[in-house]
């Protein structure tokens, strides 16, 4: 399972007390270190590598999305065929009576 990067810096009113600003700075440093650790784990050392990795993942996602759309279309087509076959089966005896 890939970790999710949700880095939203803690913001504090500049007129807030020293303790609150210090706490916000520490929280921001903790979050930034998590992001750096995850990027290091994936072997990303600079912004160019990050952009390349992001583009690769986006293209994979686009390919998976197009495959999913194709499968959904196929499922809808098969669903319509099943409905037609069920209707045919339902009215087949009636059609046989008319033919006789």
C-alpha atoms as a printed R data frame, in Angstrom:
    type eleno elety resid chain resno       x       y       z
1   ATOM     1    CA   UNK     A     1   0.000   0.000   0.000
2   ATOM     2    CA   UNK     A     2   1.445   3.310  -1.040
3   ATOM     3    CA   UNK     A     3   1.527   6.084   1.533
4   ATOM     4    CA   UNK     A     4  -0.585   9.116   0.847
5   ATOM     5    CA   UNK     A     5   1.144  12.464   0.847
6   ATOM     6    CA   UNK     A     6  -1.175  14.951   2.433
7   ATOM     7    CA   UNK     A     7   1.051  17.780   3.492
8   ATOM     8    CA   UNK     A     8  -0.869  20.797   4.645
9   ATOM     9    CA   UNK     A     9   1.246  23.189   6.675
10  ATOM    10    CA   UNK     A    10  -0.059  24.383   9.993
11  ATOM    11    CA   UNK     A    11  -0.663  28.114   9.843
12  ATOM    12    CA   UNK     A    12  -0.864  30.349  12.858
13  ATOM    13    CA   UNK     A    13  -1.732  34.001  13.192
14  ATOM    14    CA   UNK     A    14   1.561  35.954  13.210
15  ATOM    15    CA   UNK     A    15   0.390  37.792  16.310
16  ATOM    16    CA   UNK     A    16  -0.119  34.507  18.195
17  ATOM    17    CA   UNK     A    17   2.072  33.752  21.133
18  ATOM    18    CA   UNK     A    18   5.607  32.445  20.843
19  ATOM    19    CA   UNK     A    19   4.619  28.992  22.127
20  ATOM    20    CA   UNK     A    20   1.892  28.507  19.533
21  ATOM    21    CA   UNK     A    21   4.182  29.629  16.683
22  ATOM    22    CA   UNK     A    22   6.907  27.269  17.919
23  ATOM    23    CA   UNK     A    23   4.436  24.390  18.095
24  ATOM    24    CA   UNK     A    24   3.289  25.116  14.509
25  ATOM    25    CA   UNK     A    25   6.909  25.201  13.311
26  ATOM    26    CA   UNK     A    26   7.604  21.836  14.946
27  ATOM    27    CA   UNK     A    27   4.463  20.294  13.432
28  ATOM    28    CA   UNK     A    28   5.441  21.595   9.994
29  ATOM    29    CA   UNK     A    29   8.940  20.167  10.367
30  ATOM    30    CA   UNK     A    30   7.500  16.777  11.354
31  ATOM    31    CA   UNK     A    31   5.244  16.719   8.297
32  ATOM    32    CA   UNK     A    32   8.053  17.865   5.997
33  ATOM    33    CA   UNK     A    33  10.334  15.134   7.343
34  ATOM    34    CA   UNK     A    34   7.632  12.520   6.647
35  ATOM    35    CA   UNK     A    35   7.395  13.725   3.060
36  ATOM    36    CA   UNK     A    36  11.189  13.687   2.666
37  ATOM    37    CA   UNK     A    37  11.384  10.155   4.109
38  ATOM    38    CA   UNK     A    38   8.737   8.884   1.688
39  ATOM    39    CA   UNK     A    39  10.428  10.540  -1.276
40  ATOM    40    CA   UNK     A    40  13.781   9.067  -0.222
41  ATOM    41    CA   UNK     A    41  12.153   5.648   0.110
42  ATOM    42    CA   UNK     A    42  11.033   5.893  -3.520
43  ATOM    43    CA   UNK     A    43  14.460   7.091  -4.626
44  ATOM    44    CA   UNK     A    44  13.359  10.621  -5.481
45  ATOM    45    CA   UNK     A    45  16.207  13.060  -4.913
46  ATOM    46    CA   UNK     A    46  15.106  16.151  -6.797
47  ATOM    47    CA   UNK     A    47  12.098  17.815  -8.347
48  ATOM    48    CA   UNK     A    48  12.851  16.490 -11.853
49  ATOM    49    CA   UNK     A    49  12.687  12.900 -10.612
50  ATOM    50    CA   UNK     A    50   9.483  13.701  -8.754
51  ATOM    51    CA   UNK     A    51   7.911  15.160 -11.903
52  ATOM    52    CA   UNK     A    52   8.983  12.125 -13.953
53  ATOM    53    CA   UNK     A    53   7.576   9.767 -11.338
54  ATOM    54    CA   UNK     A    54   4.324  11.737 -11.211
55  ATOM    55    CA   UNK     A    55   3.997  11.688 -15.015
56  ATOM    56    CA   UNK     A    56   4.643   7.941 -15.098
57  ATOM    57    CA   UNK     A    57   1.999   7.328 -12.441
58  ATOM    58    CA   UNK     A    58  -0.471   9.603 -14.227
59  ATOM    59    CA   UNK     A    59   0.018   7.740 -17.509
60  ATOM    60    CA   UNK     A    60  -0.484   4.418 -15.695
61  ATOM    61    CA   UNK     A    61  -3.653   5.796 -14.160
62  ATOM    62    CA   UNK     A    62  -4.885   6.988 -17.562
63  ATOM    63    CA   UNK     A    63  -4.233   3.581 -19.097
64  ATOM    64    CA   UNK     A    64  -6.049   1.828 -16.253
65  ATOM    65    CA   UNK     A    65  -8.934   4.277 -16.581
66  ATOM    66    CA   UNK     A    66  -9.291   3.650 -20.304
67  ATOM    67    CA   UNK     A    67  -9.237  -0.121 -19.710
68  ATOM    68    CA   UNK     A    68 -11.910   0.277 -17.050
69  ATOM    69    CA   UNK     A    69 -14.084   2.347 -19.400
70  ATOM    70    CA   UNK     A    70 -13.713  -0.301 -22.107
71  ATOM    71    CA   UNK     A    71 -14.759  -3.008 -19.650
72  ATOM    72    CA   UNK     A    72 -17.759  -0.945 -18.528
73  ATOM    73    CA   UNK     A    73 -18.846  -0.568 -22.153
74  ATOM    74    CA   UNK     A    74 -18.465  -4.297 -22.686
75  ATOM    75    CA   UNK     A    75 -20.516  -5.021 -19.546
76  ATOM    76    CA   UNK     A    76 -23.287  -2.702 -20.733
77  ATOM    77    CA   UNK     A    77 -23.330  -4.379 -24.155
78  ATOM    78    CA   UNK     A    78 -23.514  -7.834 -22.577
79  ATOM    79    CA   UNK     A    79 -26.264  -6.632 -20.256
80  ATOM    80    CA   UNK     A    80 -28.341  -5.524 -23.233
81  ATOM    81    CA   UNK     A    81 -27.755  -8.852 -24.982
82  ATOM    82    CA   UNK     A    82 -28.858 -10.701 -21.844
83  ATOM    83    CA   UNK     A    83 -32.052  -8.638 -21.678
84  ATOM    84    CA   UNK     A    84 -32.829  -9.407 -25.327
85  ATOM    85    CA   UNK     A    85 -32.209 -13.117 -24.781
86  ATOM    86    CA   UNK     A    86 -34.428 -13.154 -21.665
87  ATOM    87    CA   UNK     A    87 -37.200 -11.417 -23.597
88  ATOM    88    CA   UNK     A    88 -36.808 -13.898 -26.457
89  ATOM    89    CA   UNK     A    89 -36.969 -16.814 -24.031
90  ATOM    90    CA   UNK     A    90 -40.043 -15.339 -22.361
91  ATOM    91    CA   UNK     A    91 -41.976 -14.882 -25.606
92  ATOM    92    CA   UNK     A    92 -40.653 -17.896 -27.508
93  ATOM    93    CA   UNK     A    93 -43.700 -20.080 -26.689
94  ATOM    94    CA   UNK     A    94 -46.031 -17.330 -27.919
95  ATOM    95    CA   UNK     A    95 -44.132 -17.041 -31.182
96  ATOM    96    CA   UNK     A    96 -44.254 -20.834 -31.610
97  ATOM    97    CA   UNK     A    97 -48.040 -20.764 -31.173
98  ATOM    98    CA   UNK     A    98 -48.402 -18.111 -33.863
99  ATOM    99    CA   UNK     A    99 -46.266 -20.086 -36.262
100 ATOM   100    CA   UNK     A   100 -48.540 -23.119 -35.922
